[in-house]
Amino acid sequence: MSDLTMPAVEAKRVLVLGGSGFLGTHLVDGLVRNEVSVRVFNRRAKQAVDPALTDVADLQNEVDETSNREVVTGDFSSGEGLADALDGVDLVYHLVSTTVPGTSNADPIADVQSNLIGTLRLLDMMRHAGIRRIVYVSSGGTVYGNPSILPVPETHPLNPVCSYGVVKVAVENYLHMHAELYGLTSNVLRVANPYGTHQHHIGVQGIIPTFFKKIADGSPIEIWGDGSVVRDYVHVNDVVSALLRAGSRRESGTFNIASGIGHSVNEILDVVQRHVGRQGDVRYLPQRNFDVARIYLDISKARTQLNWQPSLSLDEGCALYWKAIRQQMERLHATGDDVEPPQ
Amino acid sequence: MSDLTMPAVEAKRVLVLGGSGFLGTHLVDGLVRNEVSVRVFNRRAKQAVDPALTDVADLQNEVDETSNREVVTGDFSSGEGLADALDGVDLVYHLVSTTVPGTSNADPIADVQSNLIGTLRLLDMMRHAGIRRIVYVSSGGTVYGNPSILPVPETHPLNPVCSYGVVKVAVENYLHMHAELYGLTSNVLRVANPYGTHQHHIGVQGIIPTFFKKIADGSPIEIWGDGSVVRDYVHVNDVVSALLRAGSRRESGTFNIASGIGHSVNEILDVVQRHVGRQGDVRYLPQRNFDVARIYLDISKARTQLNWQPSLSLDEGCALYWKAIRQQMERLHATGDDVEPPQ
């Protein structure tokens, strides 16, 4: 099991930006379990996650007295509500992204406007409010571009080939600059391909939930290329474990958070088919020219300096995921709600 | 002497963005000498360079029939006038920067808004207009941050510690992305500390003109630290020679453009004092904590792949600079204009 204990966090109040997203939902649960007082900053009026599948997204500007969990709404891109959200906070988790890798190239200006300028505004506000600790979720899958060595260490040149990755690199550089010049303690986690429950945007974000869903309900699966593309998948519990450790650090650092092992799309397909107990209806499409062929990350720095390591193999992580999804399905059946396909 | 011949440029019309700035003025002269048809894109209503010292800045939306030089005005940050400026162009030199390293940290949001978003808009316009070649002037002095090896090769990690450098890196990454995805031919020149005539912003941009000016007119010179800070200085003629070569390339690339040799501030002072024939009134101030101690660049890649090398030593370049300044002074005296301090 992932170690979800937060080592000596010493934070009075933690702000989680993007706390209703996939990673955010799990992080907030992890912080609350560690009895940390959490404020969640969400977008107004939009439920990012199916409310049936989370107990966070349906709280709007509410304080949950029983769990030290407070939810405030606002807009990260415009900065609306952010100053209030930062009040009394001593550690910020920045998990907001308004784009995903596959679609960010369609409008790089909007990507920069919302994510980069939004983060610069946040850093300026934090500096003036005297908030000196931040943990930022960067992208292990896009910042390196086409890797020249495998597994990819943090020192590999950063050659992103999508706007999402370029913006992540720029944010990392500004964090580094604030650490050097203004004494910010900044920890950057370059997370590989995380998977787990509450993962939405099926088909865009994460093939593991997509494959489970499509194999379970018998819908066709389309794979670009021959299924040999290799990626590094890490279970969300292991990501949360790394986030909790990063939040307790007193020095700045940048860490790959991944399994350290590459798996091809066809291997994922095999694992998922075995857990569901059914063959998928798979169609192979022509290769897309912008896909990196093989990438997986060197996690030795996180092992030694963050005292972290992944605890779940791909098989164990998929088993855990499938068990949680089946439990959700059973609960939905029992309550008589409309049955949604598993997510 | 620098080789200012452009090898087989094969460009019908070249657009120079920032063509009235320090490097731009010299580049436009170099292009015109090579009988290339040049369009210069300048800011409206603002004379960036003392009109007495340049023959470019006083042309506004004019065509100089005798020299294939056309000047159009607009605003790079807002994109105003840019579409017209790009009409009929097949090569763009992008030399615009609305900030300088020393002051960019005061307002990183404005830096991103004007320089990064301005460049994204330019790339979008170029792509839709079918213009597939760009040469971009990046910053050899800021993109690497504190170097871990000397001289610094292009493969050194990019760890900028000022907003100016972070934005240059982001622009480089977007150029790289456009080269990978859309077939843009993008050449990036990471220019060290260029010096030469037409260098304005005395005291901010370039210590060599500053030292010449202050020693010549007897005003006090303030040096932060003990004068041991080492930088790489390259004469503008050598930079123009590299820009002309980069413009004729058919492949994309990134090159350090520098002398390859480090000189301390005290060495610069010695050279300048010797050329002026007078001692400076020097005051040493406390070290600034954000100055990189020592940086100079590895130029072997430019030697082999760009077929370029610097032709002027620091001593030769300073001699050339001082001779040009004295000639300007004599012309000003002869015409009876008010005599300005040398720039």
XYZ file of C-alpha atoms in Angstrom:
686
model
C 0.000 0.000 0.000
C 1.050 3.587 -0.611
C 2.245 5.363 2.514
C -0.268 8.210 2.794
C 1.139 9.611 6.016
C 2.362 13.187 5.736
C 5.673 13.528 7.555
C 5.653 16.470 9.980
C 3.858 18.898 7.703
C 3.874 21.835 10.137
C 1.385 23.799 8.077
C -1.421 25.655 9.824
C -3.551 25.806 6.718
C -2.977 24.377 3.255
C -4.547 25.754 0.086
C -5.144 23.290 -2.746
C -5.626 24.992 -6.118
C -7.480 22.622 -8.401
C -8.718 20.596 -5.450
C -11.734 19.178 -7.256
C -9.764 17.737 -10.156
C -8.481 14.189 -10.435
C -5.279 14.522 -8.391
C -6.769 17.303 -6.240
C -9.648 15.187 -4.960
C -7.255 12.490 -3.788
C -4.756 14.988 -2.348
C -7.447 16.746 -0.310
C -8.597 13.386 1.089
C -4.983 12.591 1.970
C -4.436 15.930 3.711
C -7.683 15.628 5.673
C -6.707 12.118 6.778
C -3.492 13.659 8.111
C -5.589 16.181 10.060
C -4.284 19.119 8.062
C -6.647 22.061 7.732
C -7.391 22.298 3.988
C -8.904 25.016 1.869
C -9.929 23.913 -1.624
C -10.022 26.461 -4.452
C -12.462 25.441 -7.192
C -13.884 26.961 -10.296
C -17.295 28.503 -9.764
C -20.416 26.945 -11.253
C -18.715 24.052 -13.002
C -18.679 20.544 -11.620
C -15.451 19.134 -12.948
C -16.120 15.673 -11.601
C -19.288 13.620 -11.676
C -20.859 14.454 -8.265
C -21.871 10.844 -7.802
C -18.242 9.863 -7.739
C -16.796 12.397 -5.331
C -17.727 13.974 -2.065
C -15.794 17.168 -2.774
C -17.236 18.660 -5.900
C -20.674 19.336 -4.471
C -19.330 21.556 -1.715
C -19.373 25.205 -2.811
C -18.045 27.868 -0.450
C -18.778 25.653 2.495
C -16.891 24.675 5.593
C -17.079 21.037 6.543
C -16.755 21.326 10.331
C -16.093 17.639 10.798
C -13.092 17.387 8.548
C -11.157 20.671 8.499
C -12.107 21.004 4.846
C -13.227 24.355 3.459
C -14.197 24.997 -0.160
C -13.958 28.409 -1.807
C -14.721 29.242 -5.419
C -13.130 31.610 -7.867
C -11.299 31.717 -11.160
C -7.600 30.954 -11.356
C -7.148 32.393 -14.853
C -8.502 35.811 -13.910
C -7.307 35.683 -10.297
C -10.846 36.279 -9.003
C -11.201 35.037 -5.425
C -7.529 34.096 -5.153
C -6.484 36.764 -2.646
C -9.217 35.635 -0.235
C -8.288 32.002 -0.788
C -4.666 32.730 0.206
C -5.590 34.436 3.479
C -4.050 32.652 6.460
C -2.409 29.960 4.339
C 1.204 28.821 4.751
C 1.487 26.150 2.042
C -0.006 26.116 -1.458
C -0.506 23.061 -3.666
C -0.827 24.274 -7.264
C -2.605 21.583 -9.315
C -4.520 23.854 -11.683
C -4.270 23.413 -15.406
C -6.855 24.762 -17.793
C -5.457 22.707 -20.684
C -4.396 19.120 -21.431
C -1.400 18.126 -23.589
C -3.390 16.856 -26.563
C -5.400 20.030 -27.098
C -3.064 22.768 -25.807
C -1.558 23.409 -29.261
C -4.925 24.542 -30.596
C -4.604 27.841 -28.701
C -1.188 28.447 -27.100
C -2.030 32.103 -26.391
C -4.979 31.065 -24.209
C -2.725 28.445 -22.577
C -0.146 31.129 -21.657
C -2.815 33.631 -20.607
C -4.576 31.292 -18.212
C -1.843 29.007 -16.884
C 1.385 31.021 -17.041
C 0.030 34.471 -16.279
C -2.332 32.962 -13.703
C 0.653 31.394 -11.951
C 2.683 34.629 -12.100
C -0.219 36.421 -10.442
C -0.371 33.692 -7.775
C 3.383 33.969 -7.104
C 3.120 37.742 -6.805
C 0.211 37.442 -4.359
C 2.017 34.775 -2.327
C 5.150 36.906 -2.130
C 3.242 39.932 -0.902
C 1.254 37.822 1.575
C 4.457 36.244 2.924
C 3.464 32.685 1.906
C 6.749 30.932 1.245
C 5.967 27.317 0.377
C 4.530 25.853 -2.806
C 4.235 22.404 -4.353
C 3.647 22.443 -8.105
C 2.479 19.548 -10.261
C 4.444 19.638 -13.497
C 4.371 17.121 -16.302
C 6.796 14.200 -16.520
C 5.274 13.221 -19.832
C 5.717 16.483 -21.762
C 8.580 18.623 -20.393
C 11.353 16.377 -21.751
C 10.012 15.978 -25.298
C 11.654 13.098 -27.160
C 14.076 11.680 -24.575
C 17.689 10.996 -25.569
C 18.184 8.528 -22.694
C 15.908 6.132 -20.795
C 14.915 6.219 -18.033
C 14.859 10.038 -18.177
C 16.520 11.809 -15.227
C 15.503 15.298 -14.041
C 18.717 16.698 -15.581
C 17.619 15.721 -19.106
C 17.236 18.780 -21.404
C 13.707 20.168 -21.498
C 12.468 20.095 -25.102
C 8.661 20.108 -24.905
C 6.811 19.782 -28.215
C 3.366 20.843 -27.000
C 2.199 24.115 -25.519
C 1.151 22.359 -22.308
C 4.778 21.295 -21.785
C 6.244 24.679 -22.770
C 4.029 26.403 -20.198
C 4.946 23.836 -17.514
C 8.644 24.545 -18.169
C 8.076 28.314 -17.988
C 6.200 27.919 -14.683
C 9.035 25.731 -13.338
C 11.553 28.419 -14.337
C 9.586 31.186 -12.623
C 9.300 29.019 -9.486
C 13.061 28.459 -9.614
C 13.573 32.213 -9.983
C 11.326 32.964 -6.979
C 13.246 30.368 -4.974
C 16.611 31.943 -5.908
C 15.635 35.595 -5.517
C 12.854 35.701 -2.935
C 13.426 32.662 -0.719
C 10.380 30.686 -1.860
C 10.498 26.985 -0.984
C 9.308 25.432 -4.221
C 8.920 21.728 -4.876
C 8.111 20.656 -8.402
C 6.773 17.161 -9.065
C 7.088 16.046 -12.674
C 4.311 13.471 -12.541
C 4.193 10.832 -15.293
C 0.797 9.409 -16.374
C -1.268 9.137 -13.186
C -4.315 6.886 -13.092
C -7.043 6.108 -10.582
C -10.619 6.844 -9.585
C -12.128 10.296 -10.171
C -10.186 10.507 -13.443
C -12.461 12.342 -15.823
C -12.069 13.514 -19.429
C -12.156 9.866 -20.430
C -10.304 9.392 -23.695
C -8.155 12.480 -23.262
C -6.671 12.002 -19.821
C -5.402 8.517 -19.181
C -5.852 5.330 -21.140
C -6.266 3.057 -18.105
C -9.736 4.293 -17.039
C -10.645 4.557 -20.735
C -9.720 0.928 -21.388
C -11.548 -0.295 -18.248
C -14.662 1.620 -19.216
C -14.692 0.544 -22.872
C -13.884 -3.089 -22.219
C -16.488 -3.248 -19.428
C -19.280 -1.787 -21.573
C -18.137 -3.451 -24.828
C -17.525 -0.246 -26.795
C -14.752 -0.152 -29.415
C -11.218 0.907 -28.460
C -9.168 2.910 -30.978
C -5.378 2.776 -30.674
C -3.176 5.140 -32.694
C -0.328 3.109 -34.179
C 0.459 -0.512 -33.388
C 0.197 -0.238 -29.596
C 3.975 -0.233 -29.094
C 4.095 3.322 -27.699
C 5.605 3.123 -24.201
C 4.617 5.345 -21.277
C 5.154 5.445 -17.512
C 1.965 4.991 -15.451
C 1.761 5.776 -11.744
C -1.183 5.096 -9.421
C -2.787 8.180 -7.872
C -2.203 6.872 -4.326
C 1.535 6.926 -5.007
C 1.259 10.447 -6.424
C -0.558 11.618 -3.278
C 2.136 10.020 -1.147
C 4.753 12.058 -3.073
C 2.683 15.259 -2.809
C 2.416 14.863 0.982
C 6.181 14.367 1.286
C 6.890 17.346 -0.988
C 4.660 19.541 1.175
C 6.731 18.830 4.247
C 10.078 19.732 2.651
C 12.070 22.734 3.831
C 14.252 22.937 0.716
C 13.329 23.421 -2.919
C 13.605 20.596 -5.416
C 12.392 19.038 -8.653
C 11.421 15.360 -8.765
C 10.192 12.822 -11.281
C 7.174 11.041 -9.791
C 6.558 7.891 -11.779
C 6.788 4.127 -11.629
C 10.178 4.186 -13.321
C 8.960 1.407 -15.623
C 7.724 1.679 -19.193
C 4.614 -0.187 -20.384
C 3.366 -0.353 -23.964
C -0.269 0.362 -24.817
C -0.675 -3.312 -25.715
C 0.613 -4.346 -22.267
C -1.929 -2.031 -20.615
C -4.614 -3.589 -22.781
C -3.582 -7.084 -21.638
C -3.620 -6.129 -17.964
C -7.007 -4.424 -18.189
C -8.571 -7.298 -20.184
C -7.339 -9.757 -17.556
C -8.869 -7.759 -14.671
C -12.211 -7.212 -16.435
C -12.194 -10.811 -17.686
C -13.233 -9.845 -21.187
C -11.516 -9.122 -24.533
C -11.631 -5.562 -25.867
C -12.947 -4.606 -29.316
C -9.679 -3.041 -30.490
C -9.052 -1.134 -33.741
C -5.568 0.023 -34.657
C -5.365 3.385 -36.470
C -2.404 5.032 -38.283
C 0.400 6.349 -36.036
C 0.203 10.045 -35.085
C 3.449 11.845 -35.897
C 3.578 13.879 -32.678
C 3.591 10.938 -30.269
C 6.852 10.314 -28.434
C 7.697 6.631 -29.053
C 9.041 5.598 -25.664
C 9.339 7.454 -22.379
C 9.706 6.414 -18.756
C 11.345 8.276 -15.936
C 14.304 7.840 -13.618
C 12.931 8.099 -10.055
C 16.166 7.630 -8.111
C 16.240 11.288 -7.019
C 12.757 11.016 -5.476
C 13.817 7.785 -3.748
C 16.849 9.364 -2.094
C 15.875 12.998 -1.548
C 12.092 12.748 -1.127
C 12.252 9.386 0.677
C 9.493 8.245 -1.642
C 8.938 5.280 -3.891
C 5.943 3.874 -5.734
C 4.290 1.058 -3.803
C 1.884 -0.281 -6.418
C 2.884 -2.183 -9.532
C 0.805 -1.672 -12.669
C -1.028 -4.899 -11.938
C -1.689 -3.993 -8.291
C -2.766 -0.458 -9.224
C -5.166 -1.744 -11.867
C -6.590 -4.270 -9.414
C -7.175 -1.489 -6.866
C -8.788 0.710 -9.506
C -11.110 -2.003 -10.783
C -12.164 -2.958 -7.266
C -13.053 0.683 -6.454
C -15.014 1.051 -9.691
C -16.997 -2.134 -9.048
C -17.814 -0.923 -5.525
C -19.043 2.395 -6.951
C -21.185 0.507 -9.462
C -22.687 -1.639 -6.714
C -23.467 1.452 -4.584
C -25.179 3.109 -7.537
C -27.275 -0.022 -8.180
C -28.179 -0.255 -4.485
C -29.338 3.387 -4.262
C -31.459 3.025 -7.385
C -29.725 5.917 -9.156
C -29.299 5.761 -12.884
C -26.360 3.552 -13.568
C -23.516 5.397 -15.274
C -20.712 3.582 -17.004
C -17.746 3.286 -14.656
C -15.326 6.211 -14.617
C 37.357 42.260 -40.059
C 34.007 40.522 -39.608
C 32.775 38.797 -42.739
C 29.543 40.658 -43.420
C 28.725 38.795 -46.607
C 25.442 36.893 -46.500
C 25.909 33.468 -48.061
C 23.251 32.783 -50.708
C 20.314 34.164 -48.747
C 17.672 33.399 -51.383
C 15.091 35.554 -49.698
C 12.886 37.816 -51.788
C 12.041 40.068 -48.890
C 13.242 40.012 -45.293
C 11.323 41.487 -42.362
C 13.369 42.753 -39.418
C 11.310 43.108 -36.233
C 13.078 45.538 -33.947
C 15.075 46.951 -36.841
C 15.720 50.312 -35.191
C 17.259 48.870 -32.040
C 20.945 48.348 -31.403
C 21.425 45.017 -33.195
C 18.610 45.760 -35.653
C 20.211 48.921 -37.021
C 23.419 47.048 -37.780
C 21.592 44.008 -39.194
C 19.520 46.156 -41.568
C 22.701 47.858 -42.816
C 24.268 44.431 -43.331
C 21.251 43.123 -45.259
C 21.074 46.218 -47.462
C 24.797 45.905 -48.234
C 24.030 42.353 -49.396
C 21.324 43.783 -51.695
C 18.544 42.037 -49.799
C 15.166 43.775 -49.871
C 14.479 44.709 -46.240
C 11.342 45.764 -44.442
C 11.918 47.235 -40.993
C 9.161 46.997 -38.372
C 9.444 49.778 -35.782
C 7.415 51.073 -32.937
C 5.319 54.073 -33.850
C 6.088 57.544 -32.515
C 9.083 56.574 -30.441
C 12.640 57.166 -31.577
C 14.519 54.388 -29.888
C 17.901 55.653 -31.025
C 19.286 59.176 -31.040
C 18.465 60.347 -34.600
C 21.850 62.010 -34.855
C 23.510 58.630 -34.571
C 21.503 56.568 -37.016
C 20.093 56.907 -40.477
C 17.277 54.441 -39.862
C 15.275 55.773 -36.971
C 14.066 58.893 -38.741
C 12.395 56.944 -41.508
C 8.730 56.316 -40.687
C 6.565 54.319 -43.113
C 8.820 55.293 -45.964
C 10.425 53.442 -48.792
C 14.025 54.293 -49.516
C 14.149 53.651 -53.268
C 17.923 53.728 -53.406
C 18.565 50.984 -50.902
C 15.717 48.434 -50.928
C 14.896 49.528 -47.408
C 11.278 50.033 -46.364
C 10.157 51.093 -42.885
C 6.726 50.266 -41.451
C 5.460 51.102 -38.003
C 3.241 49.224 -35.604
C 3.214 47.648 -32.178
C 4.657 44.201 -31.618
C 3.044 43.717 -28.199
C -0.485 44.298 -29.499
C 0.188 42.902 -32.985
C -0.974 46.149 -34.610
C 0.488 46.497 -38.109
C 2.141 43.081 -38.004
C -0.053 41.361 -40.608
C 0.730 44.082 -43.144
C 4.412 43.940 -42.259
C 4.492 40.191 -42.997
C 2.922 40.543 -46.462
C 5.229 39.182 -49.159
C 7.998 38.262 -46.706
C 9.845 34.927 -46.745
C 12.282 35.376 -43.847
C 11.711 37.065 -40.472
C 14.407 38.313 -38.108
C 12.852 38.638 -34.643
C 14.967 41.039 -32.570
C 12.162 42.623 -30.544
C 12.340 42.724 -26.785
C 10.302 45.141 -24.724
C 12.341 44.377 -21.599
C 15.982 44.109 -20.525
C 17.355 41.535 -18.056
C 17.954 43.942 -15.182
C 14.421 45.296 -15.032
C 12.314 42.383 -16.306
C 11.696 41.007 -12.796
C 9.819 44.161 -11.837
C 6.822 43.062 -13.920
C 7.024 39.497 -15.262
C 3.354 39.540 -16.282
C 3.969 42.479 -18.636
C 7.099 40.690 -19.892
C 5.062 37.580 -20.765
C 2.184 39.607 -22.209
C 4.336 41.637 -24.577
C 7.203 39.320 -25.509
C 5.858 35.781 -25.219
C 2.281 36.361 -26.329
C 3.515 38.804 -28.994
C 5.781 36.081 -30.371
C 3.011 33.456 -30.282
C 0.816 35.813 -32.306
C 3.688 36.341 -34.773
C 4.204 32.568 -35.157
C 0.507 32.056 -35.731
C 0.433 34.787 -38.392
C 3.569 33.414 -40.077
C 2.105 29.927 -40.150
C -1.127 31.086 -41.754
C 0.769 33.289 -44.234
C 3.045 30.382 -45.191
C 6.251 32.142 -44.014
C 8.543 29.323 -42.959
C 11.855 30.864 -41.888
C 12.737 32.786 -38.741
C 15.918 33.864 -36.992
C 15.440 34.694 -33.310
C 17.859 36.539 -31.066
C 17.867 34.826 -27.690
C 20.083 35.591 -24.732
C 23.395 33.818 -24.121
C 23.777 35.734 -20.875
C 20.503 34.781 -19.159
C 19.089 31.453 -20.422
C 21.706 29.287 -18.675
C 21.531 30.908 -15.234
C 24.494 29.992 -13.058
C 26.572 27.727 -15.312
C 27.857 24.424 -13.984
C 30.621 24.218 -16.627
C 32.674 26.803 -18.530
C 32.626 27.585 -21.373
C 28.876 26.891 -21.507
C 27.717 24.688 -24.421
C 24.221 24.922 -25.923
C 23.336 21.601 -24.237
C 23.781 23.095 -20.747
C 20.518 23.024 -18.717
C 18.477 26.207 -19.005
C 17.991 27.683 -15.523
C 17.258 31.387 -16.033
C 16.956 33.497 -12.881
C 15.350 36.560 -14.442
C 12.039 36.943 -16.243
C 13.831 38.102 -19.404
C 15.613 34.749 -19.555
C 12.513 32.692 -18.675
C 10.617 34.337 -21.540
C 13.534 33.771 -23.957
C 13.499 30.054 -23.035
C 9.722 29.851 -23.526
C 10.024 31.527 -26.941
C 12.826 29.111 -27.898
C 10.613 26.179 -26.878
C 7.666 27.425 -28.944
C 9.989 27.925 -31.943
C 11.261 24.378 -31.448
C 7.660 23.151 -31.303
C 6.740 24.975 -34.528
C 9.822 23.484 -36.192
C 8.840 19.963 -35.084
C 5.127 20.151 -35.808
C 4.702 22.666 -38.630
C 7.978 22.569 -40.569
C 9.214 26.026 -39.534
C 12.941 26.587 -40.137
C 13.941 28.289 -36.910
C 17.438 29.447 -36.038
C 18.030 30.691 -32.523
C 21.125 32.742 -31.722
C 21.971 32.916 -28.028
C 23.956 36.120 -28.212
C 26.276 36.945 -25.299
C 26.906 40.619 -24.397
C 27.046 42.488 -27.714
C 28.665 45.923 -27.896
C 29.100 48.577 -30.558
C 27.774 51.856 -31.886
C 24.051 52.680 -31.680
C 23.939 50.953 -28.284
C 21.470 52.966 -26.259
C 20.119 52.585 -22.719
C 23.569 53.493 -21.479
C 24.110 52.017 -18.038
C 21.562 49.250 -18.517
C 22.604 47.649 -21.778
C 26.304 47.052 -22.069
C 29.163 48.252 -19.921
C 31.575 48.920 -22.794
C 29.780 51.989 -24.239
C 29.027 53.075 -20.665
C 32.686 52.932 -19.660
C 33.805 54.759 -22.844
C 31.230 57.494 -22.269
C 31.956 57.961 -18.575
C 35.715 57.854 -18.892
C 35.606 60.261 -21.858
C 33.457 62.826 -20.066
C 35.009 62.256 -16.644
C 31.835 61.150 -14.847
C 32.056 58.581 -12.037
C 31.812 54.863 -12.764
C 30.027 52.616 -10.263
C 30.924 48.936 -10.233
C 28.858 46.430 -8.208
C 31.270 44.153 -6.375
C 35.034 44.074 -6.818
C 35.046 44.010 -10.631
C 35.828 40.304 -10.804
C 32.503 39.385 -12.443
C 33.299 37.700 -15.784
C 31.196 38.036 -18.935
C 31.529 37.229 -22.633
C 31.536 40.312 -24.912
C 31.044 40.109 -28.666
C 31.346 42.966 -31.171
C 28.149 43.822 -33.058
C 29.852 43.272 -36.431
C 30.472 39.663 -35.457
C 26.851 39.303 -34.318
C 25.622 40.646 -37.680
C 27.891 38.191 -39.466
C 26.252 35.350 -37.497
C 22.731 36.708 -38.148
C 23.388 36.802 -41.906
C 24.629 33.213 -41.867
C 21.663 32.061 -39.758
C 19.267 33.672 -42.253
C 20.622 31.574 -45.090
C 20.268 28.232 -43.288
C 17.815 25.602 -44.502
C 17.776 23.627 -41.243
C 16.804 24.669 -37.725
C 19.422 25.136 -35.028
C 20.420 26.857 -31.795
C 23.823 28.548 -31.506
C 25.840 30.422 -28.921
C 27.115 33.638 -30.532
C 29.901 35.000 -28.382
C 33.636 35.517 -28.244
C 34.094 32.308 -26.286
C 36.392 34.200 -23.895
C 35.565 35.608 -20.479
C 36.664 39.080 -19.412
C 36.288 40.583 -15.956
C 34.790 44.031 -15.457
C 38.232 45.225 -14.336
C 39.782 43.955 -17.573
C 37.157 45.855 -19.589
C 37.967 48.937 -17.545
C 41.699 48.554 -18.330
C 41.083 48.166 -22.069
C 38.723 51.149 -22.239
C 41.038 53.366 -20.183
C 43.907 52.500 -22.506
C 41.918 53.401 -25.638
C 40.569 56.665 -24.206
C 43.992 57.468 -22.734
C 42.531 58.500 -19.391
C 41.880 56.914 -15.966
C 38.256 56.401 -14.897
C 36.762 57.707 -11.650
C 35.764 54.285 -10.324
C 33.730 53.508 -7.206
C 33.210 49.906 -6.083
C 29.805 49.139 -4.512
C 28.601 46.048 -2.602
C 28.061 42.906 -4.692
C 24.502 42.294 -5.944
C 23.294 38.820 -4.982
C 21.646 38.072 -8.335
C 24.735 38.502 -10.507
C 26.145 35.324 -11.993
C 29.850 35.279 -11.034
C 31.430 33.952 -14.210
C 29.963 33.071 -17.588
C 31.366 32.677 -21.081
C 30.110 30.506 -23.893
C 31.315 27.552 -25.921
C 31.101 28.605 -29.584
C 32.352 25.404 -31.219
C 28.889 24.530 -32.565
C 28.609 27.892 -34.376
C 32.130 27.390 -35.780
C 31.322 24.002 -37.268
C 27.610 24.174 -38.161
C 27.166 27.903 -38.874
C 30.625 28.296 -40.405
C 31.011 31.386 -38.240
C 33.604 32.673 -35.836
C 34.228 35.997 -34.153
C 36.828 38.043 -35.999
C 37.434 40.846 -33.501
C 39.236 40.461 -30.178
C 38.039 42.597 -27.282
C 40.921 44.988 -27.922
C 40.220 45.215 -31.669
C 36.478 45.627 -31.091
C 37.018 48.408 -28.551
C 39.432 50.137 -30.941
C 36.814 49.989 -33.710
C 34.117 51.285 -31.381
C 36.200 54.180 -30.098
C 37.257 55.181 -33.622
C 33.589 55.272 -34.750
C 32.556 57.324 -31.734
C 35.342 59.857 -32.321
C 34.313 60.173 -35.984
C 30.696 60.796 -34.918
C 31.885 63.448 -32.481
C 33.924 65.157 -35.195
C 30.958 65.152 -37.586
C 28.730 66.676 -34.931
C 31.300 69.392 -34.241
C 31.697 70.066 -37.983
C 27.925 70.473 -38.569
C 27.595 72.822 -35.618
C 24.917 70.704 -33.910
C 24.818 70.588 -30.171
C 27.497 68.232 -29.056
C 26.111 65.197 -27.221
C 28.249 62.952 -25.114
C 29.384 59.964 -27.162
C 27.043 56.975 -27.231
